[in-house]
Amino acid sequence: MSAVRFDGTGGLGAVVAGLLGSLHEVAAAELPGPALDGVQRTVGNLFAILAGEAVGLVSESVHVERARAVIDARLSDVDLGPGLVAARCGISLGHLHRLFAETGTSVSAVIREQRLQRCRAELRDARFAHLTVAEVGARWGFRNPAWFGRVFRARFGRSVALSDGGAWVRPAG
């Protein structure tokens, strides 16, 4: 693969070239650990896709990684769902569901888990203390506070309860 030339003027090659061109302006030290990990994983996945396209091969795992990258990038979008992910990946919805089933999960479960993890992190982060629990949930795609409370409790074993005034309060700990 090291001898394969990639076209940086169109298609995915242009995306990778633009990304790498903008990344050189940001020092790795400026990115927090999770962000740097995500950038490294994404760039690696993009190169794997480029290489696969160059030899006419895109493995199924590349589709799953591409789908996970779409999910990460669009996580706060309330319209994010399997249909949008499939469309962004250029594969059918049925194929996307089959790929995730082979990994032992579903697209919806991955989206929900990632959103819950982001909510949990923000609820623990003092920088977001000015936001109510409902606002944190809404930032990550949970439009219905009651649903957010149920899935949060089911996942983490802690509830987020309504106060007498109807405002959401943060869980202890």
Tab-separated table of C-alpha atoms in Angstrom:
chain	number	residue	atom	x	y	z
A	1	MET	CA	0.000	0.000	0.000
A	2	SER	CA	2.864	2.400	0.575
A	3	ALA	CA	3.427	2.658	-3.191
A	4	VAL	CA	-0.210	3.507	-3.990
A	5	ARG	CA	-0.887	7.104	-4.906
A	6	PHE	CA	-4.128	8.661	-3.645
A	7	ASP	CA	-5.983	11.445	-5.429
A	8	GLY	CA	-6.372	14.324	-2.989
A	9	THR	CA	-8.501	16.427	-5.333
A	10	GLY	CA	-11.778	14.532	-5.139
A	11	GLY	CA	-13.815	12.003	-3.230
A	12	LEU	CA	-12.551	10.548	0.017
A	13	GLY	CA	-8.974	11.477	-0.912
A	14	ALA	CA	-9.972	15.148	-0.808
A	15	VAL	CA	-11.610	14.651	2.584
A	16	VAL	CA	-8.486	13.024	4.003
A	17	ALA	CA	-6.216	15.651	2.451
A	18	GLY	CA	-8.344	18.458	3.912
A	19	LEU	CA	-8.466	16.807	7.311
A	20	LEU	CA	-4.724	16.262	7.435
A	21	GLY	CA	-4.160	19.796	6.182
A	22	SER	CA	-6.204	21.228	9.047
A	23	LEU	CA	-4.815	18.838	11.665
A	24	HIS	CA	-1.278	20.096	11.246
A	25	GLU	CA	-2.492	23.443	12.635
A	26	VAL	CA	-3.669	21.837	15.890
A	27	ALA	CA	-0.997	20.569	18.226
A	28	ALA	CA	-1.704	17.145	19.701
A	29	ALA	CA	-1.157	18.652	23.149
A	30	GLU	CA	-4.194	20.912	22.569
A	31	LEU	CA	-6.538	17.942	22.257
A	32	PRO	CA	-7.783	16.165	25.374
A	33	GLY	CA	-7.002	12.429	25.504
A	34	PRO	CA	-10.405	11.160	24.284
A	35	ALA	CA	-10.444	13.672	21.432
A	36	LEU	CA	-6.934	12.749	20.340
A	37	ASP	CA	-7.818	9.046	20.483
A	38	GLY	CA	-10.901	9.683	18.358
A	39	VAL	CA	-8.950	11.711	15.805
A	40	GLN	CA	-6.269	9.043	15.541
A	41	ARG	CA	-8.876	6.288	15.141
A	42	THR	CA	-10.780	8.297	12.535
A	43	VAL	CA	-7.687	9.121	10.477
A	44	GLY	CA	-6.626	5.473	10.625
A	45	ASN	CA	-10.074	4.361	9.481
A	46	LEU	CA	-10.059	6.859	6.629
A	47	PHE	CA	-6.698	5.578	5.440
A	48	ALA	CA	-7.957	1.992	5.668
A	49	ILE	CA	-10.955	2.911	3.547
A	50	LEU	CA	-8.773	4.746	1.020
A	51	ALA	CA	-6.434	1.777	0.800
A	52	GLY	CA	-9.355	-0.623	0.429
A	53	GLU	CA	-10.862	1.466	-2.335
A	54	ALA	CA	-7.503	1.642	-4.092
A	55	VAL	CA	-7.411	-2.139	-4.406
A	56	GLY	CA	-11.177	-2.542	-4.854
A	57	LEU	CA	-11.825	-3.927	-1.383
A	58	VAL	CA	-13.807	-2.438	1.474
A	59	SER	CA	-14.073	-4.900	4.341
A	60	GLU	CA	-17.190	-5.230	6.438
A	61	SER	CA	-15.301	-4.032	9.515
A	62	VAL	CA	-14.545	-0.797	7.666
A	63	HIS	CA	-18.293	-0.252	7.261
A	64	VAL	CA	-18.807	-0.785	10.993
A	65	GLU	CA	-15.973	1.620	11.841
A	66	ARG	CA	-17.331	4.156	9.361
A	67	ALA	CA	-20.779	3.808	10.969
A	68	ARG	CA	-19.292	4.319	14.432
A	69	ALA	CA	-17.491	7.444	13.170
A	70	VAL	CA	-20.784	8.794	11.784
A	71	ILE	CA	-22.440	8.086	15.137
A	72	ASP	CA	-19.656	9.877	17.023
A	73	ALA	CA	-19.796	12.877	14.706
A	74	ARG	CA	-23.599	13.224	14.782
A	75	LEU	CA	-24.322	12.085	18.349
A	76	SER	CA	-26.051	15.293	19.415
A	77	ASP	CA	-28.312	15.275	16.327
A	78	VAL	CA	-31.812	14.314	17.488
A	79	ASP	CA	-32.476	12.833	14.033
A	80	LEU	CA	-29.555	10.420	14.327
A	81	GLY	CA	-30.766	6.885	13.786
A	82	PRO	CA	-29.960	3.780	11.787
A	83	GLY	CA	-31.390	5.229	8.573
A	84	LEU	CA	-29.196	8.305	8.707
A	85	VAL	CA	-26.124	6.228	9.580
A	86	ALA	CA	-26.757	3.836	6.670
A	87	ALA	CA	-27.232	6.748	4.263
A	88	ARG	CA	-24.008	8.431	5.417
A	89	CYS	CA	-22.116	5.156	5.015
A	90	GLY	CA	-23.539	4.487	1.563
A	91	ILE	CA	-24.961	1.086	2.510
A	92	SER	CA	-28.495	-0.238	2.881
A	93	LEU	CA	-30.265	-0.120	6.212
A	94	GLY	CA	-30.621	-3.906	6.226
A	95	HIS	CA	-26.902	-4.362	5.573
A	96	LEU	CA	-26.064	-1.957	8.398
A	97	HIS	CA	-28.314	-3.875	10.804
A	98	ARG	CA	-26.701	-7.185	9.776
A	99	LEU	CA	-23.200	-5.799	10.274
A	100	PHE	CA	-23.980	-4.610	13.794
A	101	ALA	CA	-25.824	-7.827	14.650
A	102	GLU	CA	-22.623	-9.701	13.768
A	103	THR	CA	-20.839	-7.620	16.422
A	104	GLY	CA	-23.457	-8.589	19.008
A	105	THR	CA	-25.229	-5.252	19.219
A	106	SER	CA	-27.486	-2.931	17.239
A	107	VAL	CA	-27.011	0.504	15.743
A	108	SER	CA	-29.659	1.936	18.072
A	109	ALA	CA	-27.994	0.379	21.116
A	110	VAL	CA	-24.632	1.913	20.148
A	111	ILE	CA	-26.229	5.338	19.665
A	112	ARG	CA	-28.082	5.109	22.988
A	113	GLU	CA	-24.969	3.927	24.871
A	114	GLN	CA	-22.761	6.674	23.438
A	115	ARG	CA	-25.388	9.304	24.278
A	116	LEU	CA	-25.768	7.988	27.819
A	117	GLN	CA	-22.001	8.024	28.312
A	118	ARG	CA	-21.818	11.653	27.151
A	119	CYS	CA	-24.713	12.613	29.438
A	120	ARG	CA	-23.126	10.869	32.400
A	121	ALA	CA	-19.818	12.641	31.743
A	122	GLU	CA	-21.500	16.052	31.534
A	123	LEU	CA	-23.569	15.436	34.666
A	124	ARG	CA	-20.314	14.784	36.541
A	125	ASP	CA	-18.448	17.702	34.962
A	126	ALA	CA	-18.521	20.989	36.896
A	127	ARG	CA	-18.335	22.935	33.622
A	128	PHE	CA	-21.911	21.842	32.920
A	129	ALA	CA	-23.294	22.428	36.431
A	130	HIS	CA	-25.448	25.295	35.131
A	131	LEU	CA	-27.448	22.852	32.984
A	132	THR	CA	-30.377	20.857	34.280
A	133	VAL	CA	-30.441	17.113	33.772
A	134	ALA	CA	-33.136	17.560	31.115
A	135	GLU	CA	-30.935	20.067	29.281
A	136	VAL	CA	-27.989	17.680	29.361
A	137	GLY	CA	-30.198	14.885	28.022
A	138	ALA	CA	-31.574	17.130	25.284
A	139	ARG	CA	-28.042	18.147	24.247
A	140	TRP	CA	-27.375	14.492	23.463
A	141	GLY	CA	-30.606	13.631	21.678
A	142	PHE	CA	-32.930	12.670	24.536
A	143	ARG	CA	-35.909	14.908	23.783
A	144	ASN	CA	-38.163	13.335	26.394
A	145	PRO	CA	-36.907	13.876	29.964
A	146	ALA	CA	-38.959	10.970	31.343
A	147	TRP	CA	-37.490	8.570	28.761
A	148	PHE	CA	-34.011	9.891	29.492
A	149	GLY	CA	-34.565	9.270	33.200
A	150	ARG	CA	-35.698	5.680	32.563
A	151	VAL	CA	-32.841	4.729	30.250
A	152	PHE	CA	-30.301	6.469	32.490
A	153	ARG	CA	-31.547	4.516	35.532
A	154	ALA	CA	-31.646	1.252	33.586
A	155	ARG	CA	-28.071	1.731	32.376
A	156	PHE	CA	-26.358	3.178	35.433
A	157	GLY	CA	-28.558	1.993	38.305
A	158	ARG	CA	-29.077	5.582	39.472
A	159	SER	CA	-32.136	7.658	38.912
A	160	VAL	CA	-32.429	11.274	38.012
A	161	ALA	CA	-35.519	12.410	39.894
A	162	LEU	CA	-37.934	15.254	39.360
A	163	SER	CA	-37.982	17.856	42.090
A	164	ASP	CA	-41.239	19.326	43.395
A	165	GLY	CA	-40.883	22.232	40.987
A	166	GLY	CA	-40.630	19.902	38.003
A	167	ALA	CA	-36.996	20.733	37.301
A	168	TRP	CA	-34.581	17.854	36.899
A	169	VAL	CA	-31.966	17.496	39.575
A	170	ARG	CA	-28.558	15.928	39.262
A	171	PRO	CA	-27.910	12.476	40.672
A	172	ALA	CA	-25.709	12.267	43.726
A	173	GLY	CA	-22.154	11.035	43.188
